[in-house]
PDB file of C-alpha atoms in Angstrom:
ATOM      1  CA  UNK A   1      20.345   0.395 -62.264  1.00 69.00           C
ATOM      2  CA  UNK A   2      22.350  -0.265 -65.421  1.00 91.00           C
ATOM      3  CA  UNK A   3      22.366  -3.883 -66.588  1.00 94.00           C
ATOM      4  CA  UNK A   4      25.542  -5.216 -68.205  1.00 94.00           C
ATOM      5  CA  UNK A   5      25.842  -8.437 -70.205  1.00 92.00           C
ATOM      6  CA  UNK A   6      29.344  -9.969 -70.228  1.00 92.00           C
ATOM      7  CA  UNK A   7      30.017 -12.884 -72.550  1.00 89.00           C
ATOM      8  CA  UNK A   8      32.965 -15.005 -71.518  1.00 88.00           C
ATOM      9  CA  UNK A   9      32.594 -13.493 -68.072  1.00 92.00           C
ATOM     10  CA  UNK A  10      34.129 -16.491 -66.309  1.00 93.00           C
ATOM     11  CA  UNK A  11      37.350 -16.247 -68.311  1.00 88.00           C
ATOM     12  CA  UNK A  12      40.568 -14.440 -67.526  1.00 85.00           C
ATOM     13  CA  UNK A  13      39.398 -10.918 -68.357  1.00 87.00           C
ATOM     14  CA  UNK A  14      35.796 -11.373 -67.281  1.00 91.00           C
ATOM     15  CA  UNK A  15      36.608 -12.805 -63.872  1.00 94.00           C
ATOM     16  CA  UNK A  16      38.568  -9.627 -63.147  1.00 94.00           C
ATOM     17  CA  UNK A  17      36.018  -7.220 -64.613  1.00 94.00           C
ATOM     18  CA  UNK A  18      32.758  -8.710 -63.254  1.00 97.00           C
ATOM     19  CA  UNK A  19      33.507  -8.171 -59.522  1.00 97.00           C
ATOM     20  CA  UNK A  20      34.487  -4.574 -60.290  1.00 97.00           C
ATOM     21  CA  UNK A  21      31.240  -3.960 -62.185  1.00 97.00           C
ATOM     22  CA  UNK A  22      29.216  -5.374 -59.276  1.00 98.00           C
ATOM     23  CA  UNK A  23      31.153  -3.229 -56.784  1.00 97.00           C
ATOM     24  CA  UNK A  24      30.407  -0.167 -58.927  1.00 97.00           C
ATOM     25  CA  UNK A  25      26.670  -0.829 -58.651  1.00 97.00           C
ATOM     26  CA  UNK A  26      25.924  -2.545 -61.960  1.00 97.00           C
ATOM     27  CA  UNK A  27      23.651  -5.551 -62.370  1.00 97.00           C
ATOM     28  CA  UNK A  28      25.743  -8.125 -64.242  1.00 98.00           C
ATOM     29  CA  UNK A  29      24.753 -11.160 -66.278  1.00 97.00           C
ATOM     30  CA  UNK A  30      27.538 -13.496 -67.377  1.00 97.00           C
ATOM     31  CA  UNK A  31      27.192 -15.875 -70.315  1.00 94.00           C
ATOM     32  CA  UNK A  32      29.899 -18.535 -70.398  1.00 93.00           C
ATOM     33  CA  UNK A  33      30.186 -22.146 -71.524  1.00 90.00           C
ATOM     34  CA  UNK A  34      32.671 -22.948 -68.728  1.00 90.00           C
ATOM     35  CA  UNK A  35      34.827 -24.907 -71.173  1.00 82.00           C
ATOM     36  CA  UNK A  36      37.691 -25.045 -68.692  1.00 79.00           C
ATOM     37  CA  UNK A  37      35.481 -25.625 -65.612  1.00 87.00           C
ATOM     38  CA  UNK A  38      36.673 -22.356 -64.118  1.00 86.00           C
ATOM     39  CA  UNK A  39      35.320 -21.214 -60.768  1.00 91.00           C
ATOM     40  CA  UNK A  40      36.761 -17.693 -60.612  1.00 91.00           C
ATOM     41  CA  UNK A  41      33.337 -16.080 -60.089  1.00 94.00           C
ATOM     42  CA  UNK A  42      32.310 -18.084 -57.022  1.00 93.00           C
ATOM     43  CA  UNK A  43      32.821 -15.047 -54.794  1.00 94.00           C
ATOM     44  CA  UNK A  44      30.231 -13.142 -56.876  1.00 95.00           C
ATOM     45  CA  UNK A  45      27.479 -15.753 -56.533  1.00 94.00           C
ATOM     46  CA  UNK A  46      26.099 -14.221 -53.307  1.00 95.00           C
ATOM     47  CA  UNK A  47      25.602 -10.821 -54.940  1.00 96.00           C
ATOM     48  CA  UNK A  48      21.887 -10.079 -55.524  1.00 97.00           C
ATOM     49  CA  UNK A  49      22.601  -8.352 -58.878  1.00 97.00           C
ATOM     50  CA  UNK A  50      24.685 -11.211 -60.314  1.00 98.00           C
ATOM     51  CA  UNK A  51      23.324 -13.783 -62.746  1.00 98.00           C
ATOM     52  CA  UNK A  52      25.103 -16.610 -64.577  1.00 97.00           C
ATOM     53  CA  UNK A  53      23.829 -18.187 -67.770  1.00 97.00           C
ATOM     54  CA  UNK A  54      25.637 -21.320 -68.875  1.00 96.00           C
ATOM     55  CA  UNK A  55      25.642 -21.318 -72.639  1.00 94.00           C
ATOM     56  CA  UNK A  56      27.331 -20.346 -75.866  1.00 87.00           C
ATOM     57  CA  UNK A  57      27.223 -16.766 -77.121  1.00 84.00           C
ATOM     58  CA  UNK A  58      26.919 -18.162 -80.651  1.00 80.00           C
ATOM     59  CA  UNK A  59      23.420 -19.447 -79.783  1.00 84.00           C
ATOM     60  CA  UNK A  60      21.039 -16.842 -81.174  1.00 82.00           C
ATOM     61  CA  UNK A  61      18.013 -18.199 -79.281  1.00 87.00           C
ATOM     62  CA  UNK A  62      19.915 -17.761 -76.032  1.00 90.00           C
ATOM     63  CA  UNK A  63      21.438 -14.371 -76.808  1.00 86.00           C
ATOM     64  CA  UNK A  64      18.559 -12.415 -78.395  1.00 84.00           C
ATOM     65  CA  UNK A  65      16.467 -12.095 -75.206  1.00 89.00           C
ATOM     66  CA  UNK A  66      19.563 -11.416 -73.100  1.00 90.00           C
ATOM     67  CA  UNK A  67      20.720  -8.634 -75.404  1.00 86.00           C
ATOM     68  CA  UNK A  68      17.232  -7.107 -75.342  1.00 85.00           C
ATOM     69  CA  UNK A  69      17.159  -6.714 -71.551  1.00 90.00           C
ATOM     70  CA  UNK A  70      20.620  -5.228 -71.008  1.00 89.00           C
ATOM     71  CA  UNK A  71      21.868  -1.664 -71.293  1.00 88.00           C
ATOM     72  CA  UNK A  72      25.428  -2.546 -72.303  1.00 86.00           C
ATOM     73  CA  UNK A  73      27.299  -5.531 -73.702  1.00 85.00           C
ATOM     74  CA  UNK A  74      30.908  -6.443 -73.058  1.00 85.00           C
ATOM     75  CA  UNK A  75      31.830  -9.334 -75.394  1.00 83.00           C
ATOM     76  CA  UNK A  76      34.823 -11.164 -73.931  1.00 83.00           C
ATOM     77  CA  UNK A  77      34.001 -14.702 -75.073  1.00 82.00           C
ATOM     78  CA  UNK A  78      36.764 -16.309 -77.105  1.00 74.00           C
ATOM     79  CA  UNK A  79      38.338 -19.638 -77.793  1.00 70.00           C
ATOM     80  CA  UNK A  80      41.913 -19.211 -76.678  1.00 65.00           C
ATOM     81  CA  UNK A  81      45.145 -21.139 -76.508  1.00 60.00           C
ATOM     82  CA  UNK A  82      48.041 -21.886 -78.809  1.00 54.00           C
ATOM     83  CA  UNK A  83      46.782 -25.356 -79.843  1.00 56.00           C
ATOM     84  CA  UNK A  84      43.585 -23.860 -81.260  1.00 56.00           C
ATOM     85  CA  UNK A  85      45.411 -21.002 -82.964  1.00 56.00           C
ATOM     86  CA  UNK A  86      48.004 -23.304 -84.522  1.00 58.00           C
ATOM     87  CA  UNK A  87      45.590 -25.456 -86.508  1.00 55.00           C
ATOM     88  CA  UNK A  88      46.093 -25.444 -90.252  1.00 59.00           C
ATOM     89  CA  UNK A  89      42.417 -24.747 -90.955  1.00 58.00           C
ATOM     90  CA  UNK A  90      41.571 -21.475 -92.685  1.00 56.00           C
ATOM     91  CA  UNK A  91      40.054 -19.639 -90.998  1.00 54.00           C
ATOM     92  CA  UNK A  92      41.188 -21.291 -87.739  1.00 55.00           C
ATOM     93  CA  UNK A  93      38.589 -22.462 -85.179  1.00 55.00           C
ATOM     94  CA  UNK A  94      39.320 -19.408 -83.041  1.00 54.00           C
ATOM     95  CA  UNK A  95      38.372 -17.041 -85.853  1.00 55.00           C
ATOM     96  CA  UNK A  96      35.315 -19.079 -86.877  1.00 55.00           C
ATOM     97  CA  UNK A  97      33.985 -19.017 -83.309  1.00 59.00           C
ATOM     98  CA  UNK A  98      34.550 -15.276 -82.949  1.00 59.00           C
ATOM     99  CA  UNK A  99      32.892 -14.528 -86.288  1.00 57.00           C
ATOM    100  CA  UNK A 100      29.901 -16.713 -85.424  1.00 55.00           C
ATOM    101  CA  UNK A 101      29.543 -14.873 -82.114  1.00 59.00           C
ATOM    102  CA  UNK A 102      29.674 -11.499 -83.839  1.00 59.00           C
ATOM    103  CA  UNK A 103      27.017 -12.598 -86.329  1.00 57.00           C
ATOM    104  CA  UNK A 104      24.682 -13.483 -83.439  1.00 58.00           C
ATOM    105  CA  UNK A 105      25.327 -10.098 -81.784  1.00 60.00           C
ATOM    106  CA  UNK A 106      24.672  -8.298 -85.045  1.00 63.00           C
ATOM    107  CA  UNK A 107      21.306 -10.022 -85.580  1.00 60.00           C
ATOM    108  CA  UNK A 108      20.318  -9.601 -81.917  1.00 59.00           C
ATOM    109  CA  UNK A 109      21.229  -5.917 -81.897  1.00 63.00           C
ATOM    110  CA  UNK A 110      19.150  -5.332 -85.020  1.00 64.00           C
ATOM    111  CA  UNK A 111      16.105  -6.521 -83.049  1.00 57.00           C
ATOM    112  CA  UNK A 112      16.927  -4.691 -79.812  1.00 60.00           C
ATOM    113  CA  UNK A 113      19.543  -1.949 -80.172  1.00 62.00           C
ATOM    114  CA  UNK A 114      21.838  -1.596 -77.178  1.00 58.00           C
ATOM    115  CA  UNK A 115      24.292   1.168 -76.399  1.00 53.00           C
ATOM    116  CA  UNK A 116      27.078   1.105 -75.583  1.00 56.00           C
ATOM    117  CA  UNK A 117      28.751  -1.983 -76.967  1.00 56.00           C
ATOM    118  CA  UNK A 118      32.208  -2.277 -75.413  1.00 57.00           C
ATOM    119  CA  UNK A 119      34.893  -4.230 -77.234  1.00 57.00           C
ATOM    120  CA  UNK A 120      38.026  -5.421 -75.479  1.00 59.00           C
ATOM    121  CA  UNK A 121      40.588  -7.119 -77.678  1.00 54.00           C
ATOM    122  CA  UNK A 122      43.959  -8.506 -76.790  1.00 49.00           C
ATOM    123  CA  UNK A 123      44.373 -10.879 -79.707  1.00 49.00           C
ATOM    124  CA  UNK A 124      45.253 -10.377 -83.357  1.00 45.00           C
ATOM    125  CA  UNK A 125      43.730 -12.714 -85.918  1.00 44.00           C
ATOM    126  CA  UNK A 126      45.308 -13.047 -89.325  1.00 43.00           C
ATOM    127  CA  UNK A 127      43.318 -14.347 -92.267  1.00 40.00           C
ATOM    128  CA  UNK A 128      45.086 -15.543 -95.356  1.00 44.00           C
ATOM    129  CA  UNK A 129      43.896 -17.262 -98.473  1.00 43.00           C
ATOM    130  CA  UNK A 130      45.665 -20.466 -99.373  1.00 47.00           C
ATOM    131  CA  UNK A 131      45.662 -21.727-102.916  1.00 46.00           C
TER     132      UNK A 131
END
């Protein structure tokens, strides 16, 4: 059985994708910090091939062993919402969080290569230098 790791799996995209992966016969592990106390995956909790890990995908000690035991990764974790994107910080908190998450994936994958690595993106991030 193929094992899939989904970060941000309790979010908008993940809560739609995870039940479909389970129905298709995949074993699914979700990593989410449940920032918004979402409960969209409650219907999946009875499934014998479903696992939830409460945590932050930027935590390398958490992610390295998870990456090593999965056949595919679907990184959906993101900080979202207009208030976070509107901050005057450069780069904004949204971009800093995404970059930190990618750095953890990169280091974890160097230790335990995984294929495939699926990337779903629905957001554009703009970086600009301010004098």
